[in-house]
Short mmCIF file of C-alpha atoms in Angstrom, two decimals:
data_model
loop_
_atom_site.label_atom_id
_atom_site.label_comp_id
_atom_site.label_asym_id
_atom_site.label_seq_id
_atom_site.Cartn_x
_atom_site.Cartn_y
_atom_site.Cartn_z
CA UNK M 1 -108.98 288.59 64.80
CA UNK M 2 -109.84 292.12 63.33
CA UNK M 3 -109.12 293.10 59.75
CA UNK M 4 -106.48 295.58 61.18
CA UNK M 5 -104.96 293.19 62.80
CA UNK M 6 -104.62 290.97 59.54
CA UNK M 7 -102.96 293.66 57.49
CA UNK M 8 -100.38 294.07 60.19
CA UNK M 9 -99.07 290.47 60.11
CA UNK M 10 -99.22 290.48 55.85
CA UNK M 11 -97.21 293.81 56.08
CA UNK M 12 -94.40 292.22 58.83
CA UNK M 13 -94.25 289.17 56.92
CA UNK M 14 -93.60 290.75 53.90
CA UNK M 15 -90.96 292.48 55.80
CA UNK M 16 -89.50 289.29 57.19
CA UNK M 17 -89.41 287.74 53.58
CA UNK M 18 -87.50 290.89 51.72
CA UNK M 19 -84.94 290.83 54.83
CA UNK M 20 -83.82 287.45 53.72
CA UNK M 21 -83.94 287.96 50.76
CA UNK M 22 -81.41 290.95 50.83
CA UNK M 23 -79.35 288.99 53.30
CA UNK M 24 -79.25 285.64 51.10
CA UNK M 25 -78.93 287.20 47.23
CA UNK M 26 -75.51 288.56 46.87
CA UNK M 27 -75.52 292.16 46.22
CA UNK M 28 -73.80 292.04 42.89
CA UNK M 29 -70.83 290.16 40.73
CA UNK M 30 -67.50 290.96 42.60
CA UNK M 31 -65.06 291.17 39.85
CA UNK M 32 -62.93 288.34 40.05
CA UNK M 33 -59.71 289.44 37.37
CA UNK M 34 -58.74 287.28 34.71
CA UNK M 35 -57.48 284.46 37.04
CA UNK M 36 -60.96 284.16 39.04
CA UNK M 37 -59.45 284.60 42.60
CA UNK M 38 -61.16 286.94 44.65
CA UNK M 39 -58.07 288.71 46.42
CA UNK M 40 -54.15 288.69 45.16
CA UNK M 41 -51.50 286.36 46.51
CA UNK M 42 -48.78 288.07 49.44
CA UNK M 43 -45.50 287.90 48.23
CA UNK M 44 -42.99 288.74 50.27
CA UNK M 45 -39.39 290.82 49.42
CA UNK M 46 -36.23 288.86 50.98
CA UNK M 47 -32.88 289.06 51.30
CA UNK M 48 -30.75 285.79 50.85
CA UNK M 49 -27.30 284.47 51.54
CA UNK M 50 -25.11 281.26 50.52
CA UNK M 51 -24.43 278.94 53.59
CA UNK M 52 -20.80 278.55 53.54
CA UNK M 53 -17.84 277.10 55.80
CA UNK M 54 -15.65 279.21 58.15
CA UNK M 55 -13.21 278.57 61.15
CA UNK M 56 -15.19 279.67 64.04
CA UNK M 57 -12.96 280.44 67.83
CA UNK M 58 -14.83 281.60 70.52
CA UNK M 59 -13.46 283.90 73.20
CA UNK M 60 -13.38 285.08 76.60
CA UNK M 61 -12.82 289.01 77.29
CA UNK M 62 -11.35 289.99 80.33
CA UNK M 63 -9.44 293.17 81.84
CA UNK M 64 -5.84 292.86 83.26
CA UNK M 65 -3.27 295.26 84.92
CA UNK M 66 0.58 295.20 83.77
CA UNK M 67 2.71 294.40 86.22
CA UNK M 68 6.26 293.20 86.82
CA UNK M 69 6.86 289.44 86.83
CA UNK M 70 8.86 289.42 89.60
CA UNK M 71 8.13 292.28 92.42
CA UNK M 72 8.34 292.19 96.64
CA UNK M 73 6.58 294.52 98.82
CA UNK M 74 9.39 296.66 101.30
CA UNK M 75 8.13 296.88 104.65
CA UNK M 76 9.88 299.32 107.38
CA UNK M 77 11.60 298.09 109.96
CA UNK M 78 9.78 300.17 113.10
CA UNK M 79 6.27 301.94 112.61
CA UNK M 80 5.84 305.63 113.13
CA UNK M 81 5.38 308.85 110.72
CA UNK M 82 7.02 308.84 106.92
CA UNK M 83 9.05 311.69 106.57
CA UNK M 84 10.69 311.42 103.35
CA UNK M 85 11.02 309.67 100.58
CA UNK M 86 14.42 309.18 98.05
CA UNK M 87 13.21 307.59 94.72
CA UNK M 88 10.03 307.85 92.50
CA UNK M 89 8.11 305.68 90.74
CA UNK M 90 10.09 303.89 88.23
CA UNK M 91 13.51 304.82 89.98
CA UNK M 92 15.77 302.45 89.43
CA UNK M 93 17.28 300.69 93.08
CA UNK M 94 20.33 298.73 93.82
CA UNK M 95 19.88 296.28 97.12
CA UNK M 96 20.30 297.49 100.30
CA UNK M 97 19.60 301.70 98.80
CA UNK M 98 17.57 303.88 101.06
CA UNK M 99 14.55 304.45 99.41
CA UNK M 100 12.53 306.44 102.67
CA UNK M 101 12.88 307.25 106.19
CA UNK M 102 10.55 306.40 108.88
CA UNK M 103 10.44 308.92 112.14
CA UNK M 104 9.49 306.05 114.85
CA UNK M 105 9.54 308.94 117.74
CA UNK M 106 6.72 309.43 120.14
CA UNK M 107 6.22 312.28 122.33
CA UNK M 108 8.48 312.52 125.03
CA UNK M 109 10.79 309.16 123.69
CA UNK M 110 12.70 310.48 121.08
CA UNK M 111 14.35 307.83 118.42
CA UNK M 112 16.42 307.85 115.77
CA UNK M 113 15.05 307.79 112.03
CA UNK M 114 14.75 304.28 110.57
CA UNK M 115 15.82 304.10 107.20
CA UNK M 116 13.87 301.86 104.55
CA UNK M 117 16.31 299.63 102.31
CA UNK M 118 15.65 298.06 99.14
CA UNK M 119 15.47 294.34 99.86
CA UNK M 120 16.55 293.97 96.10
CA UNK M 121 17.72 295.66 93.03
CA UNK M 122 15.13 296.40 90.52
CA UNK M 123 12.64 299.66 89.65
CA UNK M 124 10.01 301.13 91.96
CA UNK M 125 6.61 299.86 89.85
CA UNK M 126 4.19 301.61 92.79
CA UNK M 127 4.50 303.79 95.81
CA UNK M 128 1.59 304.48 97.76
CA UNK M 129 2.16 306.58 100.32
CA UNK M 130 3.11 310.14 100.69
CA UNK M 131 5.55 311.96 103.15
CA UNK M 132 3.42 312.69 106.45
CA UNK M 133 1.43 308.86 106.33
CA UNK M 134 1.79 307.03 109.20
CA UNK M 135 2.75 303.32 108.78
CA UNK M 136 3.48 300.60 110.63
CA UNK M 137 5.46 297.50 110.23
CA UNK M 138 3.15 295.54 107.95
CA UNK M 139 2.34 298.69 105.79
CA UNK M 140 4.22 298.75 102.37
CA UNK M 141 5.63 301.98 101.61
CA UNK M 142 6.91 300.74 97.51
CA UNK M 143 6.65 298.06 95.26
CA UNK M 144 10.36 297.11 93.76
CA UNK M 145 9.98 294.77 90.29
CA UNK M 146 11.72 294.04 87.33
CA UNK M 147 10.18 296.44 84.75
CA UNK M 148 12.32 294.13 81.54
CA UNK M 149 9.77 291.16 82.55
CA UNK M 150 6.38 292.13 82.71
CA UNK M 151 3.41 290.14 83.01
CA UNK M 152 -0.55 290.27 83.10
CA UNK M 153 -2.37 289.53 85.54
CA UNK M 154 -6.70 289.02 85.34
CA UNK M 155 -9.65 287.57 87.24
CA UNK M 156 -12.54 285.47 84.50
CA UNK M 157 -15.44 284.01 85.68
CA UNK M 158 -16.09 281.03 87.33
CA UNK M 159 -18.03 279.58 84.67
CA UNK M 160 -15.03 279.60 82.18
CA UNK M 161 -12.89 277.37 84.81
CA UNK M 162 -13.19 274.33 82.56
CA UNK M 163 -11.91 275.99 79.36
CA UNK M 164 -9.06 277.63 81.36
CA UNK M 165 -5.58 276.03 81.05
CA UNK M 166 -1.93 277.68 80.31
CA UNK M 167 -0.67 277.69 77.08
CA UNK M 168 -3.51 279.48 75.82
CA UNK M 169 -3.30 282.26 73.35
CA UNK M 170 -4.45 285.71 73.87
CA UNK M 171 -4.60 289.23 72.05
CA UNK M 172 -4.03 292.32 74.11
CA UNK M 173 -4.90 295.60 73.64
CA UNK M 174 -3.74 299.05 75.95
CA UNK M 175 -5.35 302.08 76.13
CA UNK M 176 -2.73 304.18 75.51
CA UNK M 177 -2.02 302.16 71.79
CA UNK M 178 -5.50 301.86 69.99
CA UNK M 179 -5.95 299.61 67.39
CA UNK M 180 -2.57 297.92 68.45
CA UNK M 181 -2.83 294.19 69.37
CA UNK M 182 0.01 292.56 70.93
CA UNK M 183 0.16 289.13 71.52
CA UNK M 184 0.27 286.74 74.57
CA UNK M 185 0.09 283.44 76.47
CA UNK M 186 -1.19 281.93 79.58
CA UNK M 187 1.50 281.33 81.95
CA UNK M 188 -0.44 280.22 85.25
CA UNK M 189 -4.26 279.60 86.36
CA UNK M 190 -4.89 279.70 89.76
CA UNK M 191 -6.13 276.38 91.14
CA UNK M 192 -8.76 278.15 93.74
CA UNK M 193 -11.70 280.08 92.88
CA UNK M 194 -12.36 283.15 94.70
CA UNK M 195 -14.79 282.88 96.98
CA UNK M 196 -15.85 286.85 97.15
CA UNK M 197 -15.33 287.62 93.50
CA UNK M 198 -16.25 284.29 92.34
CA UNK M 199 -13.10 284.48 89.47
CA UNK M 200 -10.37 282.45 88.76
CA UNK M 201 -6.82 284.52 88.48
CA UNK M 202 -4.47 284.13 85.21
CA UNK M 203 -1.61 285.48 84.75
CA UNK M 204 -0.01 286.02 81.15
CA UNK M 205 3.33 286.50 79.95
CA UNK M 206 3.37 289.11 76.66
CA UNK M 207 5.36 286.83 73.53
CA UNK M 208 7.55 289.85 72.72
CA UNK M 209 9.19 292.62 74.59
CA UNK M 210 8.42 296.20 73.40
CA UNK M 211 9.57 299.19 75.05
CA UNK M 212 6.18 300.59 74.53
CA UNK M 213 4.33 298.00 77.35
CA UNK M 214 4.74 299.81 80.85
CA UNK M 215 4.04 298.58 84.50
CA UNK M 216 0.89 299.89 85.72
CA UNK M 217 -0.86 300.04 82.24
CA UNK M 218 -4.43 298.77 82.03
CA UNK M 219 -5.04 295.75 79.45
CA UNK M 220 -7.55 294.70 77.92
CA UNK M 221 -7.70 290.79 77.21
CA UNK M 222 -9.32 288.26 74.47
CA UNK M 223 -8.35 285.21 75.64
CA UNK M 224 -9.19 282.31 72.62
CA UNK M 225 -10.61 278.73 73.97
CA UNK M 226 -12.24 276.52 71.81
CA UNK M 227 -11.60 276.31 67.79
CA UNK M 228 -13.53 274.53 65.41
CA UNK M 229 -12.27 274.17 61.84
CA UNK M 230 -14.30 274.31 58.41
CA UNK M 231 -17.91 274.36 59.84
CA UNK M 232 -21.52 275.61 58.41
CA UNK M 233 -21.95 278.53 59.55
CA UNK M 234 -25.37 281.29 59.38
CA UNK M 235 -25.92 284.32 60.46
CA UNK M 236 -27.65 284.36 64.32
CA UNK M 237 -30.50 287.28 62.69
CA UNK M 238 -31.80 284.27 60.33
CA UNK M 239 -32.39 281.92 63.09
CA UNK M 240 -36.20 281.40 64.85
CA UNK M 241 -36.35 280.26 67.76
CA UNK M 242 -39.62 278.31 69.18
CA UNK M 243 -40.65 276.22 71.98
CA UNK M 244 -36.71 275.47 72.74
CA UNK M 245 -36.50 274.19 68.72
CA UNK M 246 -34.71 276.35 66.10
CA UNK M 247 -35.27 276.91 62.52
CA UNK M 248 -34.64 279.34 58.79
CA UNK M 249 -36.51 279.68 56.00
CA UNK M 250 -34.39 278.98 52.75
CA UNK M 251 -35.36 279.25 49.30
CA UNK M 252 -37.13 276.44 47.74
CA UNK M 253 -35.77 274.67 44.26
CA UNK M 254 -38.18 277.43 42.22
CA UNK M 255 -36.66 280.13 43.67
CA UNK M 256 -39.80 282.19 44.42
CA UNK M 257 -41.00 279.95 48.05
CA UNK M 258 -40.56 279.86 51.53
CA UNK M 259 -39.11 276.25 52.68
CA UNK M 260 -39.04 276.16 56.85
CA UNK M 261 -36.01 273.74 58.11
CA UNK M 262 -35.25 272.98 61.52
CA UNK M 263 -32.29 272.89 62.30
CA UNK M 264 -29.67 271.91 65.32
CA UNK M 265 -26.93 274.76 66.15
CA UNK M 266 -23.52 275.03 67.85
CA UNK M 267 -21.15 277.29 69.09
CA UNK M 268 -21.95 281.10 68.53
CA UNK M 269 -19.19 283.50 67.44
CA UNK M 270 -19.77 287.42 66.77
CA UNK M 271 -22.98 286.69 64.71
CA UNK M 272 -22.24 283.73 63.65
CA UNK M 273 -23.90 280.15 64.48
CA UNK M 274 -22.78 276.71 63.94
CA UNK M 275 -25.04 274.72 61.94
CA UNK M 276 -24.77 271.01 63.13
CA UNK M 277 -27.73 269.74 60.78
CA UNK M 278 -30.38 270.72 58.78
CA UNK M 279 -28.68 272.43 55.87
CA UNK M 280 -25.98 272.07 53.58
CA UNK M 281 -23.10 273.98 51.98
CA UNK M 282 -24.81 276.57 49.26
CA UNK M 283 -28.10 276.66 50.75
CA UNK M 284 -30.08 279.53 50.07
CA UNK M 285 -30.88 280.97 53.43
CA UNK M 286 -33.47 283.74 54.34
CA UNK M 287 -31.21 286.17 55.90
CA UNK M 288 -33.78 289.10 56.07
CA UNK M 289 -37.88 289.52 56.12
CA UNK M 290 -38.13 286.14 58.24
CA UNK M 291 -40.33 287.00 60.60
CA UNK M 292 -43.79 286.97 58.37
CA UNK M 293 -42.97 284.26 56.31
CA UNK M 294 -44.42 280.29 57.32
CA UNK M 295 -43.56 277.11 55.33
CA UNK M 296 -44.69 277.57 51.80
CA UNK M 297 -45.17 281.25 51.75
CA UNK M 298 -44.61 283.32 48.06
CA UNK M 299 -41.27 285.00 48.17
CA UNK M 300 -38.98 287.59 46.02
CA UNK M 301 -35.37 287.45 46.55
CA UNK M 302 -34.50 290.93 45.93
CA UNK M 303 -30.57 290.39 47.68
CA UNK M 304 -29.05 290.02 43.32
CA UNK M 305 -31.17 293.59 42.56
CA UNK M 306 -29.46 295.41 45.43
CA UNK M 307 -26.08 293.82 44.36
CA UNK M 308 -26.62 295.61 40.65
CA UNK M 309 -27.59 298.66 42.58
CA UNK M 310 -24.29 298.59 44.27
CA UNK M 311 -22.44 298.32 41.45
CA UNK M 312 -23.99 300.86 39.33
CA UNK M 313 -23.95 303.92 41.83
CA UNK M 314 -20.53 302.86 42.87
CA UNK M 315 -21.65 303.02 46.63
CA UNK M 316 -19.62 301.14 48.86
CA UNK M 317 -21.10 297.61 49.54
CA UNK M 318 -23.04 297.57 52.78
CA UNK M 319 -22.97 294.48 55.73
CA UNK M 320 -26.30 293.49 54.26
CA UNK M 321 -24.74 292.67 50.96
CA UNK M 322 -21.58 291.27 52.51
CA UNK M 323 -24.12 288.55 53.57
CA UNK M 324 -23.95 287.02 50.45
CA UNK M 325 -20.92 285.15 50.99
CA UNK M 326 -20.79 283.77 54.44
CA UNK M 327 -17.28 282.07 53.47
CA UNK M 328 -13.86 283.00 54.46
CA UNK M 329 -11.68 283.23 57.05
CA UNK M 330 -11.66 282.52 60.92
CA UNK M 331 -13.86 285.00 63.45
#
């Protein structure tokens, strides 16, 4: 081995060793703060609220049409061309009135017109057709009905059959009366299920008269099922959900961490979920910043400093503060 070849191996060893060396020996002292730890603690803002008891009833919603209880289709007597008609909609009829005239002529075999009688006395609640239509002995030409009796009539869904019964209460709303609920019951559920639509037909009668409820009218229905009284109730935005298990984060006995509880829920209502175990009344729960924390992790609950906020600009108190207090009365 040559003497130039010597030097080169001292000079890449030396190289080797002062690589390690910088790679082994730290650099400098990190400054550690007065504690010694390296990096700072996460601690995370939340908001909080008190688990608390409430009546919860869920409902179905459904969309109706006003109609009379009582109403009969009139049929003519012979088919041919409608030439003229004697009442409007929501005339009043006696039996046996004229209410149109059929012209049952054809070309060449002249006949006389065919008048159309009111098979009973009541008010016309729909008429169809217009002078000129041609008809035929199985095509209605009015609806007669008793417009002091009026009823509702919906389809729901097939999968609300087994919560369907009469007596049932329901709050009804009409387009033409916003904000105006007016109450009602289940009179009848049909005992068939309809094969196209796949519904179930109800009918409900309105628990007061008002003049203000017409035939015709469009309704729109909230029909209550199942109650349940005095249960512990959260808010549905708290809950995780994981692997088909549920769970919250509420605030542990110091106040300032992160406890996880699983817990088992009910019925849902507007928000609102049934807690059938893992907490108990007063219960801190995590109602906002859930979805970084895990079991132990460093919390603030900042939901008291927005509450003195509140009260010191005056501003009106927001749903996130309403939180607070998840007491009160039924959904």
């Amino acid at each position: 081995m040559t003497l130039k070849t010597k030097r080169i191996l001292i000079v890449f060893g030396i190289c080797v060793v002062l690589i390690a060396l910088m790679i082994l020996i730290p650099g400098g002292k990190k400054d550690s703060g007065p504690a010694g730890k390296d990096s700072e603690e996460i601690v995370y803002a939340v908001r909080s609220a008190s688990v608390g008891r409430q009546t919860l009833i869920s409902y179905i919603q459904a969309n109706g049409d006003v109609e009379a209880t009582s109403s009969i289709d009139v049929y003519p007597d012979m088919g041919g061309k409608l030439v003229r008609t004697h009442v409007n909609l929501g005339s009043q009829v006696t039996k046996g009135q004229v209410i149109a005239e059929v012209d049952p002529s054809t070309p060449g075999v002249p006949y006389e017109i065919s008048p159309v009688r009111a098979p009973l006395s009541g008010a016309i609640t729909s008429q169809p057709l217009q002078p000129g239509t041609t008809v035929t002995t199985t095509t209605a030409v009015a609806v007669i009905g008793s417009i002091d009796d009026l009823q509702i009539t919906a389809n729901v869904p097939e999968r609300y059959a087994s919560l369907l019964r009469t007596g049932m209460k329901a709050d009804v709303t009409l387009e033409a009366y916003p904000g105006v609920t007016f109450s009602a019951t289940v009179t009848r559920v049909s005992p068939v299920v309809d094969s196209i639509s796949r519904t179930k037909e109800l009918q409900f009668s309105f628990d007061n008269q008002d003049p203000r409820i017409n035939a015709g009218m469009f309704a729109k229905i909230k029909l209550y099922t199942t109650e349940k009284e005095n249960v512990l109730v959260v808010p549905e935005t708290c809950i995780i959900s994981s692997f088909g298990k549920q769970h919250v984060f509420v605030i542990g006995p110091d106040g300032n961490k992160a406890v996880k509880r699983d817990i088992a829920i009910g019925m849902s209502v507007d928000g609102m979920v049934e807690v059938i175990s893992g907490l108990t009344e007063n219960d801190k729960v995590i109602i906002e910043g859930v979805q970084l924390l895990s079991d132990g992790s460093s919390i603030r609950d900042i939901t008291s400093v927005s509450l003195k906020k509140t009260e010191q600009t005056g501003a009106p108190v927001t749903a996130e503060t309403d939180k607070g207090n998840l007491g009160g009365g039924a959904v």
